[in-house]
Structure formats: structure tokens, C-alpha cells
Short mmCIF file of C-alpha atoms and ligand atoms in Angstrom, two decimals:
data_model
loop_
_atom_site.label_atom_id
_atom_site.label_comp_id
_atom_site.label_asym_id
_atom_site.label_seq_id
_atom_site.Cartn_x
_atom_site.Cartn_y
_atom_site.Cartn_z
CA MET I 16 175.25 -46.32 -116.98
CA PRO I 17 173.28 -48.52 -119.40
CA PRO I 18 175.27 -51.38 -120.92
CA LEU I 19 177.07 -50.58 -124.14
CA ARG I 20 177.28 -52.96 -127.02
CA VAL I 21 178.99 -52.64 -130.40
CA MET I 22 177.20 -54.40 -133.25
CA LYS I 23 178.81 -55.00 -136.61
CA PHE I 24 176.89 -55.91 -139.74
CA GLY I 25 178.79 -57.51 -142.62
CA GLY I 26 178.24 -56.99 -146.34
CA THR I 27 175.61 -59.69 -146.84
CA SER I 28 173.80 -58.49 -143.70
CA VAL I 29 173.26 -55.13 -145.45
CA GLY I 30 173.16 -56.60 -148.98
CA ASP I 31 169.82 -55.07 -149.97
CA ALA I 32 166.87 -53.19 -148.50
CA SER I 33 165.34 -56.24 -146.81
CA CYS I 34 168.68 -57.14 -145.19
CA ILE I 35 169.15 -53.56 -144.00
CA ALA I 36 165.63 -53.61 -142.56
CA ARG I 37 166.47 -56.84 -140.71
CA ALA I 38 169.71 -55.32 -139.37
CA ALA I 39 167.80 -52.21 -138.24
CA ALA I 40 165.27 -54.37 -136.39
CA ILE I 41 168.11 -56.16 -134.55
CA VAL I 42 169.65 -52.83 -133.55
CA LYS I 43 166.28 -51.45 -132.47
CA SER I 44 165.69 -54.31 -130.08
CA ALA I 45 169.24 -53.95 -128.66
CA ALA I 46 168.81 -50.19 -128.31
CA ALA I 47 165.78 -50.81 -126.11
CA GLU I 48 168.11 -52.48 -123.58
CA GLY I 49 171.13 -50.21 -123.62
CA SER I 50 173.46 -48.12 -125.71
CA VAL I 51 174.50 -49.39 -129.13
CA VAL I 52 177.24 -48.38 -131.53
CA VAL I 53 176.93 -49.91 -134.99
CA ALA I 54 179.82 -50.64 -137.35
CA VAL I 55 178.74 -51.38 -140.88
CA SER I 56 180.37 -52.87 -143.98
CA ALA I 57 179.70 -51.86 -147.55
CA MET I 58 176.76 -53.60 -149.26
CA SER I 59 178.05 -57.00 -150.38
CA GLY I 60 180.24 -56.93 -153.47
CA VAL I 61 180.67 -53.14 -153.45
CA THR I 62 184.26 -53.10 -152.13
CA ASN I 63 185.34 -55.58 -154.82
CA ARG I 64 183.69 -53.42 -157.49
CA LEU I 65 185.41 -50.29 -156.16
CA ILE I 66 188.81 -51.96 -156.22
CA ASP I 67 188.14 -53.28 -159.70
CA ALA I 68 187.18 -49.78 -160.89
CA ALA I 69 190.33 -48.35 -159.32
CA HIS I 70 192.43 -50.78 -161.38
CA HIS I 71 190.49 -49.95 -164.55
CA ALA I 72 191.11 -46.27 -163.83
CA GLU I 73 194.80 -47.00 -163.42
CA ALA I 74 194.68 -48.46 -166.94
CA GLY I 75 193.20 -45.16 -168.12
CA GLU I 76 189.62 -46.41 -168.55
CA ALA I 77 187.67 -43.37 -167.31
CA GLU I 78 184.31 -44.55 -168.70
CA PHE I 79 184.39 -47.54 -166.33
CA ALA I 80 184.28 -45.07 -163.41
CA THR I 81 181.24 -43.26 -164.75
CA LYS I 82 179.44 -46.57 -165.20
CA LEU I 83 180.23 -47.76 -161.66
CA VAL I 84 179.15 -44.48 -160.08
CA ALA I 85 175.82 -44.66 -161.93
CA GLU I 86 175.32 -48.29 -160.83
CA LEU I 87 176.13 -47.52 -157.20
CA ARG I 88 173.75 -44.55 -157.26
CA ARG I 89 170.97 -46.76 -158.59
CA GLN I 90 171.65 -49.56 -156.10
CA HIS I 91 171.78 -47.33 -153.03
CA ASN I 92 168.86 -45.14 -154.08
CA LYS I 93 166.72 -48.21 -154.68
CA ALA I 94 167.44 -49.42 -151.15
CA LEU I 95 166.87 -45.92 -149.74
CA GLU I 96 163.49 -45.56 -151.37
CA SER I 97 162.25 -48.87 -150.12
CA LEU I 98 163.55 -48.25 -146.58
CA VAL I 99 162.50 -44.65 -145.98
CA ARG I 100 159.08 -43.14 -146.60
CA ASP I 101 159.59 -39.59 -145.37
CA ALA I 102 160.41 -37.51 -148.50
CA ARG I 103 162.59 -35.02 -146.63
CA ARG I 104 164.65 -37.78 -145.08
CA VAL I 105 165.04 -39.45 -148.47
CA ALA I 106 166.28 -36.11 -149.88
CA ASP I 107 168.75 -35.66 -147.00
CA VAL I 108 170.25 -39.13 -147.40
CA ASP I 109 170.28 -38.77 -151.17
CA LYS I 110 172.30 -35.56 -150.80
CA ASN I 111 174.78 -37.35 -148.55
CA LEU I 112 175.11 -40.26 -151.03
CA SER I 113 175.58 -37.83 -153.93
CA GLN I 114 178.46 -36.11 -152.16
CA VAL I 115 180.24 -39.43 -151.58
CA LEU I 116 179.63 -40.52 -155.18
CA LEU I 117 180.94 -37.21 -156.50
CA GLU I 118 184.11 -37.64 -154.45
CA LEU I 119 184.43 -41.21 -155.75
CA GLU I 120 184.02 -40.11 -159.36
CA ARG I 121 186.67 -37.41 -158.92
CA LEU I 122 189.12 -39.89 -157.40
CA LEU I 123 188.56 -42.39 -160.20
CA GLN I 124 188.79 -39.76 -162.93
CA GLY I 125 191.98 -38.37 -161.36
CA THR I 126 193.47 -41.87 -161.27
CA ALA I 127 192.49 -42.45 -164.92
CA LEU I 128 194.06 -39.15 -165.92
CA LEU I 129 197.32 -39.87 -164.15
CA LYS I 130 197.23 -43.59 -164.95
CA GLU I 131 198.64 -44.07 -161.50
CA LEU I 132 197.00 -45.73 -158.50
CA THR I 133 198.83 -44.95 -155.28
CA PRO I 134 198.11 -47.01 -152.13
CA ARG I 135 196.69 -43.81 -150.66
CA ALA I 136 194.24 -43.35 -153.56
CA LEU I 137 193.28 -47.04 -153.48
CA ASP I 138 192.39 -46.73 -149.78
CA ALA I 139 190.31 -43.61 -150.40
CA ILE I 140 188.45 -45.35 -153.26
CA SER I 141 187.97 -48.78 -151.67
CA GLY I 142 186.55 -47.27 -148.47
CA MET I 143 183.71 -45.48 -150.25
CA GLY I 144 181.32 -48.44 -149.96
CA GLU I 145 181.05 -48.03 -146.18
CA ARG I 146 180.41 -44.31 -146.59
CA LEU I 147 177.44 -45.24 -148.78
CA SER I 148 175.98 -47.98 -146.58
CA ALA I 149 176.21 -46.18 -143.21
CA PRO I 150 173.72 -43.40 -144.12
CA LEU I 151 171.27 -46.07 -145.36
CA LEU I 152 171.35 -48.07 -142.14
CA ALA I 153 171.12 -44.91 -140.02
CA ALA I 154 168.09 -43.78 -142.05
CA ALA I 155 166.47 -47.22 -141.70
CA LEU I 156 166.91 -46.95 -137.92
CA THR I 157 165.45 -43.46 -137.82
CA GLU I 158 162.52 -44.79 -139.84
CA LEU I 159 161.95 -47.37 -137.08
CA GLY I 160 161.90 -44.59 -134.49
CA VAL I 161 165.47 -45.11 -133.27
CA SER I 162 167.42 -41.88 -133.28
CA SER I 163 170.55 -42.53 -135.34
CA VAL I 164 173.27 -40.75 -137.32
CA PRO I 165 175.94 -41.99 -139.74
CA VAL I 166 179.51 -41.33 -138.58
CA SER I 167 182.59 -41.64 -140.76
CA ALA I 168 185.28 -43.65 -138.99
CA THR I 169 187.79 -41.24 -140.51
CA ASP I 170 186.67 -38.96 -137.65
CA VAL I 171 187.05 -41.65 -134.98
CA ILE I 172 189.54 -44.43 -135.78
CA VAL I 173 193.01 -42.93 -135.95
CA THR I 174 195.51 -45.22 -137.65
CA ASP I 175 199.12 -45.37 -138.70
CA PRO I 176 199.71 -44.46 -142.35
CA HIS I 177 200.18 -48.02 -143.58
CA HIS I 178 197.72 -47.97 -146.49
CA GLY I 179 195.85 -51.19 -147.15
CA ARG I 180 196.69 -52.65 -143.75
CA ALA I 181 196.60 -49.81 -141.27
CA GLU I 182 196.71 -50.35 -137.51
CA PRO I 183 194.81 -48.23 -134.99
CA LEU I 184 196.54 -45.76 -132.68
CA MET I 185 194.42 -46.57 -129.65
CA ASP I 186 195.12 -43.53 -127.46
CA HIS I 187 194.09 -41.14 -130.20
CA THR I 188 191.16 -43.36 -131.15
CA ARG I 189 189.93 -43.44 -127.54
CA ALA I 190 190.08 -39.65 -127.34
CA ARG I 191 188.19 -39.28 -130.64
CA ALA I 192 185.59 -41.85 -129.60
CA GLU I 193 184.98 -39.86 -126.39
CA LYS I 194 184.66 -36.65 -128.38
CA VAL I 195 182.59 -37.89 -131.32
CA LEU I 196 180.64 -40.95 -130.13
CA ARG I 197 180.14 -40.56 -126.36
CA PRO I 198 178.00 -37.40 -126.62
CA LEU I 199 175.74 -39.17 -129.14
CA LEU I 200 175.38 -42.16 -126.81
CA LYS I 201 174.55 -39.87 -123.91
CA LYS I 202 171.72 -38.40 -125.98
CA GLY I 203 170.42 -41.89 -126.77
CA VAL I 204 171.50 -41.67 -130.41
CA VAL I 205 172.83 -44.80 -132.19
CA PRO I 206 175.94 -43.89 -134.17
CA VAL I 207 176.31 -45.97 -137.34
CA VAL I 208 180.04 -45.92 -137.95
CA THR I 209 181.61 -46.89 -141.28
CA GLY I 210 183.57 -50.14 -140.87
CA PHE I 211 186.83 -50.92 -142.64
CA ILE I 212 188.17 -47.35 -142.76
CA GLY I 213 190.06 -44.93 -140.56
CA ALA I 214 192.34 -41.97 -141.09
CA THR I 215 195.80 -40.91 -140.04
CA LEU I 216 196.30 -38.13 -137.51
CA GLU I 217 196.57 -35.77 -140.48
CA GLY I 218 193.19 -36.98 -141.76
CA VAL I 219 194.41 -39.09 -144.70
CA PRO I 220 191.94 -42.00 -145.24
CA THR I 221 193.26 -45.52 -144.62
CA THR I 222 191.80 -49.04 -144.56
CA LEU I 223 192.29 -51.82 -142.05
CA GLY I 224 192.65 -54.58 -144.68
CA ARG I 225 190.02 -56.65 -146.45
CA GLY I 226 187.30 -57.82 -144.12
CA GLY I 227 188.39 -55.07 -141.72
CA SER I 228 184.95 -54.08 -140.46
CA ASP I 229 185.19 -56.84 -137.85
CA TYR I 230 188.33 -55.16 -136.58
CA SER I 231 186.59 -51.75 -136.64
CA ALA I 232 183.94 -53.16 -134.30
CA THR I 233 186.36 -54.36 -131.64
CA ILE I 234 188.48 -51.22 -131.97
CA LEU I 235 185.36 -49.16 -131.25
CA GLY I 236 184.37 -51.56 -128.46
CA ALA I 237 187.78 -51.24 -126.80
CA ALA I 238 187.89 -47.46 -127.28
CA LEU I 239 184.51 -47.00 -125.57
CA GLY I 240 184.83 -49.79 -122.99
CA ALA I 241 181.83 -51.71 -124.39
CA GLN I 242 180.56 -54.76 -122.51
CA GLU I 243 180.48 -56.88 -125.64
CA THR I 244 180.84 -56.85 -129.39
CA VAL I 245 178.42 -58.72 -131.62
CA ILE I 246 179.46 -59.53 -135.17
CA TRP I 247 176.37 -60.19 -137.27
CA THR I 248 177.12 -62.19 -140.40
CA ASP I 249 175.61 -64.76 -142.78
CA VAL I 250 176.45 -67.96 -140.86
CA ASP I 251 175.24 -69.22 -137.47
CA GLY I 252 178.59 -68.61 -135.78
CA VAL I 253 182.12 -69.93 -135.91
CA LYS I 254 181.93 -73.40 -137.37
CA THR I 255 184.18 -76.43 -137.20
CA ALA I 256 185.24 -75.54 -140.78
CA ASP I 257 184.20 -73.18 -143.55
CA PRO I 258 180.74 -74.53 -144.48
CA LYS I 259 181.47 -73.64 -148.10
CA LEU I 260 184.22 -76.31 -148.07
CA VAL I 261 182.78 -78.73 -145.52
CA PRO I 262 178.99 -78.62 -145.70
CA GLU I 263 178.54 -80.75 -142.54
CA ALA I 264 180.55 -78.30 -140.39
CA ARG I 265 178.87 -77.53 -137.07
CA THR I 266 178.49 -74.30 -135.15
CA LEU I 267 180.61 -74.03 -132.00
CA ASP I 268 178.99 -72.70 -128.82
CA GLU I 269 182.12 -71.16 -127.42
CA ILE I 270 185.75 -70.84 -128.44
CA SER I 271 188.71 -69.01 -126.98
CA TYR I 272 190.34 -65.83 -128.24
CA ASN I 273 193.41 -67.86 -129.13
CA GLU I 274 191.46 -70.42 -131.12
CA ALA I 275 189.42 -67.81 -132.94
CA ALA I 276 192.52 -65.76 -133.69
CA GLU I 277 194.27 -68.84 -135.00
CA LEU I 278 191.33 -69.70 -137.27
CA ALA I 279 191.10 -66.13 -138.52
CA TYR I 280 194.82 -65.90 -139.11
CA PHE I 281 194.71 -69.08 -141.19
CA GLY I 282 191.94 -67.93 -143.45
CA ALA I 283 188.59 -68.38 -141.68
CA LYS I 284 186.95 -65.43 -143.38
CA VAL I 285 184.31 -65.17 -140.66
CA LEU I 286 186.74 -62.94 -138.70
CA HIS I 287 189.40 -60.44 -139.74
CA PRO I 288 192.68 -61.78 -138.28
CA ASN I 289 193.16 -58.84 -135.92
CA THR I 290 189.60 -58.70 -134.61
CA LEU I 291 190.34 -60.13 -131.19
CA ARG I 292 193.42 -58.07 -130.49
CA PRO I 293 191.68 -55.02 -128.99
CA VAL I 294 189.45 -57.04 -126.64
CA THR I 295 191.57 -59.97 -125.48
CA ALA I 296 193.43 -58.26 -122.64
CA ALA I 297 190.22 -56.86 -121.15
CA GLY I 298 188.42 -60.21 -121.64
CA VAL I 299 185.46 -58.58 -123.39
CA PRO I 300 183.34 -61.24 -125.13
CA VAL I 301 182.76 -61.23 -128.87
CA TRP I 302 179.75 -62.94 -130.37
CA ILE I 303 179.42 -64.21 -133.93
CA ARG I 304 175.76 -64.40 -134.90
CA ASN I 305 173.57 -64.84 -137.95
CA SER I 306 171.65 -61.72 -138.93
CA PHE I 307 169.39 -63.94 -141.06
CA ALA I 308 168.55 -66.10 -138.02
CA PRO I 309 168.82 -63.88 -134.93
CA GLU I 310 166.97 -66.46 -132.84
CA LYS I 311 170.05 -68.69 -132.98
CA PRO I 312 172.56 -68.33 -130.16
CA GLY I 313 175.74 -67.92 -132.21
CA THR I 314 179.27 -68.47 -130.97
CA LYS I 315 180.72 -66.76 -127.93
CA ILE I 316 184.44 -65.97 -128.04
CA THR I 317 185.98 -65.64 -124.59
CA GLY I 318 189.23 -66.11 -122.71
CA ARG I 319 188.13 -69.53 -121.52
CA GLY I 320 186.69 -70.82 -124.75
CA GLY I 321 184.68 -73.78 -123.48
CA SER I 322 185.98 -76.90 -121.89
CA ASN I 323 186.89 -79.37 -124.58
CA GLY I 324 190.32 -80.70 -125.36
CA GLY I 325 191.48 -81.85 -128.72
CA VAL I 326 190.77 -80.51 -132.14
CA LYS I 327 188.18 -77.76 -132.20
CA ALA I 328 188.09 -76.68 -135.83
CA LEU I 329 189.89 -76.72 -139.15
CA THR I 330 190.70 -73.94 -141.50
CA ALA I 331 192.27 -73.57 -144.91
CA ILE I 332 193.79 -70.72 -146.77
CA ARG I 333 194.33 -70.30 -150.53
CA SER I 334 195.93 -67.43 -152.40
CA VAL I 335 199.13 -68.07 -150.51
CA THR I 336 202.64 -68.69 -151.77
CA LEU I 337 205.36 -70.95 -150.44
CA ILE I 338 208.70 -69.18 -150.60
CA THR I 339 211.86 -71.26 -150.34
CA VAL I 340 215.32 -69.90 -149.70
CA GLY I 341 217.75 -72.70 -150.24
CA GLY I 342 220.97 -74.18 -151.39
CA PRO I 343 223.76 -76.18 -149.77
CA GLY I 344 225.67 -73.01 -149.00
CA ILE I 345 223.17 -71.66 -146.51
CA VAL I 346 224.18 -74.27 -143.92
CA GLY I 347 226.89 -72.02 -142.63
CA LEU I 348 224.90 -68.79 -142.83
CA THR I 349 223.62 -68.11 -139.34
CA ASP I 350 221.62 -65.05 -140.27
CA VAL I 351 219.42 -66.48 -143.04
CA LEU I 352 216.29 -66.38 -140.92
CA ALA I 353 216.99 -62.89 -139.62
CA ARG I 354 217.65 -61.52 -143.08
CA SER I 355 214.66 -63.29 -144.64
CA PHE I 356 212.26 -61.98 -142.05
CA ALA I 357 213.79 -58.53 -142.06
CA ALA I 358 212.87 -58.51 -145.76
CA THR I 359 209.27 -59.63 -145.14
CA ALA I 360 208.88 -57.28 -142.18
CA SER I 361 210.04 -54.30 -144.22
CA LEU I 362 207.13 -55.00 -146.59
CA ARG I 363 204.70 -55.83 -143.78
CA SER I 364 203.99 -59.11 -145.52
CA ASN I 365 202.45 -61.49 -143.04
CA VAL I 366 204.31 -64.75 -142.62
CA LEU I 367 201.71 -67.46 -142.03
CA PHE I 368 203.95 -70.44 -141.67
CA VAL I 369 207.65 -71.17 -141.27
CA SER I 370 209.53 -74.43 -141.59
CA GLN I 371 213.20 -75.23 -141.74
CA SER I 372 214.94 -78.49 -142.52
CA SER I 373 217.36 -79.47 -139.75
CA SER I 374 220.28 -79.40 -142.14
CA GLN I 375 219.39 -75.76 -142.79
CA ASN I 376 219.52 -76.57 -146.48
CA ASP I 377 216.21 -74.96 -146.98
CA ILE I 378 213.99 -72.59 -145.17
CA CYS I 379 210.48 -72.17 -146.39
CA PHE I 380 207.68 -69.90 -145.38
CA VAL I 381 204.21 -68.97 -146.56
CA ILE I 382 202.97 -65.49 -147.32
CA SER I 383 199.91 -64.05 -149.02
CA SER I 384 200.17 -64.35 -152.83
CA ALA I 385 199.43 -60.64 -153.06
CA ASP I 386 202.84 -60.04 -151.47
CA GLU I 387 204.70 -62.63 -153.57
CA LYS I 388 206.32 -60.41 -156.17
CA ARG I 389 207.56 -57.78 -153.75
CA THR I 390 208.75 -60.39 -151.25
CA VAL I 391 210.73 -62.40 -153.82
CA GLU I 392 212.33 -59.17 -155.06
CA ALA I 393 213.21 -58.10 -151.52
CA LEU I 394 214.71 -61.53 -150.75
CA ARG I 395 216.73 -61.58 -153.96
CA ASP I 396 218.04 -58.14 -153.01
CA ALA I 397 218.79 -59.21 -149.45
CA PHE I 398 220.74 -62.27 -150.62
CA ALA I 399 222.26 -60.72 -153.75
CA PRO I 400 225.89 -61.32 -152.71
CA GLU I 401 225.22 -64.95 -151.75
CA ILE I 402 223.22 -65.55 -154.93
CA ALA I 403 226.12 -64.14 -156.96
CA GLU I 404 228.51 -66.49 -155.16
CA GLN I 405 225.97 -69.33 -155.43
CA THR I 406 226.00 -69.79 -151.64
CA VAL I 407 222.26 -69.32 -151.86
CA GLU I 408 221.10 -71.32 -154.82
CA HIS I 409 217.57 -70.14 -155.12
CA VAL I 410 214.77 -67.96 -153.82
CA SER I 411 211.73 -69.66 -155.32
CA ALA I 412 207.98 -69.24 -155.10
CA ASN I 413 205.17 -71.78 -155.45
CA SER I 414 201.66 -70.37 -155.44
CA ASP I 415 199.93 -73.62 -156.29
CA ILE I 416 199.53 -74.51 -152.64
CA ALA I 417 197.17 -74.13 -149.71
CA VAL I 418 197.69 -74.16 -145.95
CA VAL I 419 195.38 -76.37 -143.91
CA ALA I 420 195.39 -75.83 -140.14
CA VAL I 421 194.09 -78.05 -137.34
CA VAL I 422 193.19 -75.79 -134.40
CA GLY I 423 192.40 -76.38 -130.73
CA GLU I 424 193.78 -74.66 -127.66
CA ASN I 425 193.96 -77.82 -125.60
CA MET I 426 195.49 -80.09 -128.22
CA HIS I 427 198.61 -80.45 -126.11
CA GLY I 428 196.63 -82.47 -123.57
CA ILE I 429 195.94 -85.12 -126.17
CA PRO I 430 198.79 -87.05 -127.71
CA GLY I 431 198.73 -88.34 -131.25
CA ILE I 432 196.87 -85.54 -132.99
CA ALA I 433 199.73 -84.88 -135.38
CA GLY I 434 200.04 -88.63 -136.04
CA ARG I 435 196.34 -88.96 -136.81
CA THR I 436 196.50 -85.93 -139.08
CA PHE I 437 199.34 -87.36 -141.14
CA SER I 438 197.93 -90.91 -141.24
CA ALA I 439 194.51 -89.72 -142.36
CA LEU I 440 195.97 -87.59 -145.13
CA GLY I 441 198.38 -90.40 -146.09
CA ARG I 442 195.48 -92.86 -146.43
CA GLU I 443 193.83 -90.40 -148.82
CA GLY I 444 197.03 -90.08 -150.83
CA ILE I 445 197.34 -86.38 -150.00
CA ASN I 446 200.92 -85.19 -150.23
CA ILE I 447 202.13 -82.95 -147.39
CA ILE I 448 204.66 -80.44 -148.70
CA ALA I 449 205.63 -78.87 -145.35
CA ILE I 450 204.55 -78.99 -141.71
CA ALA I 451 204.66 -76.53 -138.80
CA GLN I 452 203.50 -76.75 -135.21
CA GLY I 453 204.03 -74.01 -132.69
CA SER I 454 205.11 -74.97 -129.18
CA SER I 455 201.82 -73.56 -127.87
CA GLU I 456 200.20 -76.42 -129.80
CA TYR I 457 197.20 -74.29 -130.69
CA ASN I 458 197.56 -75.45 -134.25
CA ILE I 459 199.25 -77.85 -136.59
CA SER I 460 199.55 -76.39 -140.06
CA LEU I 461 200.31 -78.20 -143.26
CA VAL I 462 201.14 -77.06 -146.74
CA VAL I 463 199.35 -79.17 -149.36
CA GLU I 464 198.83 -78.83 -153.09
CA ALA I 465 196.01 -76.41 -153.85
CA ASP I 466 193.99 -79.11 -155.61
CA ALA I 467 194.05 -81.30 -152.51
CA MET I 468 192.86 -78.60 -150.08
CA GLN I 469 189.17 -79.46 -149.92
CA ARG I 470 189.83 -83.21 -149.81
CA ALA I 471 192.24 -82.63 -146.91
CA MET I 472 189.59 -80.63 -145.05
CA LEU I 473 186.87 -83.24 -145.57
CA THR I 474 189.24 -86.04 -144.53
CA LEU I 475 190.39 -84.32 -141.33
CA HIS I 476 186.88 -83.16 -140.41
CA LYS I 477 185.80 -86.79 -140.49
CA GLU I 478 188.99 -88.05 -138.78
CA PHE I 479 188.45 -85.79 -135.75
CA GLY I 480 184.70 -86.40 -135.58
CA LEU I 481 183.94 -82.72 -135.87
CA HIS I 482 180.56 -83.34 -137.43
CA GLU I 483 179.52 -85.90 -134.83
CA ALA I 484 177.21 -85.46 -131.85
CA ALA I 485 178.32 -83.24 -128.99
CA SER I 486 179.91 -86.14 -127.07
CA GLY I 487 182.57 -86.55 -129.78
CA SER I 488 183.45 -82.92 -129.75
CA PRO I 489 182.19 -80.86 -126.84
CA GLY I 490 181.72 -77.23 -127.55
CA ALA I 491 179.78 -77.71 -130.75
CA HIS I 492 176.01 -77.65 -130.64
CA THR I 493 174.10 -80.20 -132.61
CA GLU I 494 170.81 -78.36 -132.68
CA ASP I 495 169.76 -74.87 -131.93
CA ARG I 496 168.61 -74.13 -128.45
CA SER I 497 164.90 -73.51 -128.20
CA ALA I 498 163.51 -70.09 -128.89
CA GLU I 499 162.28 -69.93 -125.27
CA GLN I 500 165.82 -70.15 -123.99
CA ILE I 501 167.28 -67.80 -126.55
CA PRO I 502 165.88 -64.31 -126.71
CA THR I 503 165.36 -63.31 -130.34
CA GLY I 504 168.37 -61.32 -130.76
CA VAL I 505 169.95 -59.24 -128.39
CA SER I 506 169.93 -59.52 -124.67
CA LEU I 507 173.29 -58.82 -123.11
CA ARG I 508 174.75 -62.27 -122.61
CA LYS I 509 176.94 -63.37 -119.75
P1 ADP D 3 180.62 -60.66 -143.59
O1 ADP D 3 180.27 -60.08 -144.90
O2 ADP D 3 179.45 -60.77 -142.66
O3 ADP D 3 181.82 -60.04 -142.95
P2 ADP D 3 182.26 -62.85 -144.51
O4 ADP D 3 181.91 -63.38 -145.87
O5 ADP D 3 183.43 -61.94 -144.42
O6 ADP D 3 180.96 -62.19 -143.89
O7 ADP D 3 182.49 -64.06 -143.48
C1 ADP D 3 181.49 -65.05 -143.36
C2 ADP D 3 181.90 -66.29 -144.15
O8 ADP D 3 183.06 -66.86 -143.54
C3 ADP D 3 180.90 -67.41 -144.15
O9 ADP D 3 179.92 -67.26 -145.13
C4 ADP D 3 181.77 -68.65 -144.34
O10 ADP D 3 181.76 -69.11 -145.66
C5 ADP D 3 183.18 -68.17 -144.05
N1 ADP D 3 183.88 -69.01 -143.07
C6 ADP D 3 185.14 -69.49 -143.22
N2 ADP D 3 185.50 -70.25 -142.18
C7 ADP D 3 184.45 -70.26 -141.33
C8 ADP D 3 184.21 -70.89 -140.07
N3 ADP D 3 185.12 -71.64 -139.45
N4 ADP D 3 183.02 -70.67 -139.48
C9 ADP D 3 182.09 -69.90 -140.07
N5 ADP D 3 182.25 -69.30 -141.27
C10 ADP D 3 183.41 -69.48 -141.90
N1 LIG D 4 183.90 -53.94 -147.12
C1 LIG D 4 185.22 -54.34 -146.72
C2 LIG D 4 185.68 -55.55 -147.52
O1 LIG D 4 184.94 -56.05 -148.35
C3 LIG D 4 185.33 -54.58 -145.25
C4 LIG D 4 184.48 -55.70 -144.70
O2 LIG D 4 183.62 -56.23 -145.40
O3 LIG D 4 184.67 -56.05 -143.53
O4 LIG D 4 186.79 -55.97 -147.35
MG1 MG D 5 183.89 -60.20 -143.35
#
């Protein structure tokens, strides 16, 4: 059997006709070597605009919907016309786009009429961008002579019904992938599957969470037993820090699943936090590569993750809230943690960080700010009797914070990393509000004031020599390997 590779293209990698053409060329060269399944995001910015329109509709503003649908039609048709010459093919794709846009308009108008936006409707609306981009990329491939069809992931990725953050049901997904995708692959067709979305067993559309197309790619890879997954994005690979915060951040050659998962979990947008879950057990490599510079090698994510010890990378996350449950009376309450996390679990709010003072006067934890209101309400409910008796003095929320994490799988081999972290931040006058370090020592995470986040990142990046030559921090490459060594794109890497 020819090797099978899943390739995912992010929003900027399909941002306009020239980007889509570049993505199609990458897929074409991979398809010459083996089978390829593509997962594609919406054109950049489209998902945000859909979500925005859904909220306007909820406020009863129907005209906003009409305007958005017209804009999306113009944007996608413009790309279509510059990508595809054949008039019949243009008409076919245009028909497909029109159907999706009609469905979108109906959903938005219905929401505006009811002035109610259910999580189910929001998922159906926010997933439309992928249903518009997939036919474009498939048509661009066909135009290049690569047989390709768009496939809606609602027919392949079966999920639980948790709207906005659905999880795949892998047995069902595997069966669907065999039924829908395998026959296409056997015929040499490249399926272009919509990222980000799935559907329940009953066929109700769901989404995998923002940035979820990365997850779609590894779900498809695991379902089909692919040899590797390549995530094509707008940066050269996984870097020592977000280059938007730390411009001198360097690209890492190789990192481990654990390190990458830790970075993603703590906000490194380059990967959806669950991306590595489907492939870790089988040890299937995931590559992060730059669709704007396919000659560059990118970062390989594996079980081993390269050889270096110490700090590998930093990450930071904003839009998070520090929740504190406290008061002198909680000292004697042995079930505070259990009840707090039962409340967060019931809402599926992700807890990013937990810290407890030894006196048990206070427990604090960090969640996404999007979950703040519901979480505080749930906690106040859970501790209502104690709050009434003033055993629990407060359940408070502070959203003016950020979490900075220092990540490296082998940090435990090197003493003093925590000390250096605190000293460096202390020298800069950066106040640390809370600290957590797991016993695995993959990361040390710190809560700092939001305003100090970037300064903390720049300080720690320098402190750990992450921008220095390879000797200071093995695993990062200082310059790109030569074009002779690196095939321009897509050979199956070992
Ligand atoms: P895509 O649309 O391809 O999914 P995203 O915008 O979701 O791309 O993710 C890529 C972005 O992730 C980069 O532009 C970069 O700013 C950000 N990022 C954050 N942390 C890192 C990191 N450690 N390494 C690389 N990129 C990072
Ligand atoms: N388009 C979706 C989003 O913006 C999914 C993705 O880009 O991965 O969240
Ligand atoms: Mg992304």
C-alpha cells in the first residue's frame, strides 16, 4: 500500500487564491508519492466573522446576516474564479457554495427571528467557513490535474454532543473513515475534508473548539492509520516562544508529544490542545511546517522529542481568569477541591492551573475567561451553605492575569530551573501571583499580571538562552538546512 499522509492547511494557508494555489501545489507533490487526505480550515478570519454574525443575529439584527452572506459569496467566488478556468467546474463549485450560503443565511435569519442562539445553532453557523473553503481547495487540486473531492467531516468525524468542544468517538469515526474516505483513496482521489467540524451519531453538527482543524487532522490520521500528519501553517514550525511576543524565538527541530501538548495546552496557538491525543499512543509523527516556505524543514513532533535537557520553550496564555475559593473556614473542609472541580467538570471548563496554600486558606485555579461567569455561578451554588455560614468567605475572579509556562520534558534532570525563573522575574520587578509545577516537571507555570506577560516572556527567553546558538539549547536550529538536504515539501520523513 502506498504511504498515507494527512495534511492540514490552516486559515492563513488558504487565506486567498494565491495561498490556496500554494497549498494545492504542496498537496500535488505529496500526492505523487502516496495517498493524501487533506483537512482544511476556513479562509482566515471567516470563523470569527461567522461567530460575530451569530451574535448579531441573537440581538435580532437580521440585516447583518444578509451583509455577511453577500461578503462571503464575493470573497469565495473571487478566489474560485482566479483558481479555476474551466467554466463548468466553476459553475459546479459555485452551486455548492450557494447551497452552503443559503443554509447559513437561513440559520442566521432563524436566530435573528428567535433572538436566541443555542450552542447547537452556534456550532452549525461557525462551522460554515470550512464548508466553503473545502470545495475551493478541491477545485484548485482538480485544476492542477489531481483528482479531488470535498468531503464534509459531518459525514466522517463522529463526536459526542458537547457543542463548542466536542470530542471524537473514535470507533464510529474509524468506521465512517473506512466507508467514506478509504474508497476515494483506493481510486487515487484526494479527499479534502472540512476541518474543525464533526457531527453526532444522529447527524447534528458539532465543532471541536477554536483552532480545531489541527485536531481534525490527527483524528483523521488515527482513524485511517496514516504514517504521518503534516500541519501546514504560517510559521516555520514550533518555536521557542510565540514569535508575535518574542520576535527572536527560534524554530525547534524536534520536540516530544508531551512538550508540544504542554505548549498547546498553555496557549501556543500553533496547535489545538488536543491535537496530539489521537497519535501519541501509536507514535505517529506530526510535522509543523510553513506553507509559505515549504523548503524549510519544520518541526517534527515525536515520542522522543530530541535529546536536549532543560528548558525547551515558553508559552503564555491570556484571556484566562484566576478563581480563588477562600476564607479561614475552609481549613477544616476536606472536600473543597473535590467540590470545586466537580463544579468545573460539570461545565467542562478546562482547569489550566491549580495552586493551594499549605494552610488550605485559599485554593486558586485558572480557567478560560469564556467560562468565568458560569464557573463562578457554579462554585457559588456548590458552596452556598458555607458561604451563608461564612465558612467560605469568597469565590472571587481576577481576569487581569496571564499564565506564563516554562516547558521542557527533561527539566527534572537540571536543578535550579525554578530558582532561575523566579530570580530573573524578580530582577525585572515582575510580581508572581501564583506558581504551579507538576511532579512530571514538564512545566513550571506562573500567574502574572496581564500587563507583565510579554516582559516575563522576553526576560525568561533571554534567561534560558533560547535565542542563542544551538550549543546553548540543542534541538533548535539556527539556520535552515540547505535546499539540497530538504526536499521542497513533502517527502515522507523518517
Ligand atoms: P493556522 O491558521 O495555520 O491554524 P494559527 O494562527 O492557529 O495558524 O497558529 C499559528 C500561530 O501560532 C503563529 O502565527 C504564531 O503566532 C502562534 N504561536 C504561538 N506560540 C507559538 C510557538 N511556540 N511556535 C510557533 N507559533 C506559535
Ligand atoms: N476555523 C476554525 C477556527 O478559526 C478552526 C481552525 O482554524 O482550526 O477556529
Ligand atoms: Mg490554528
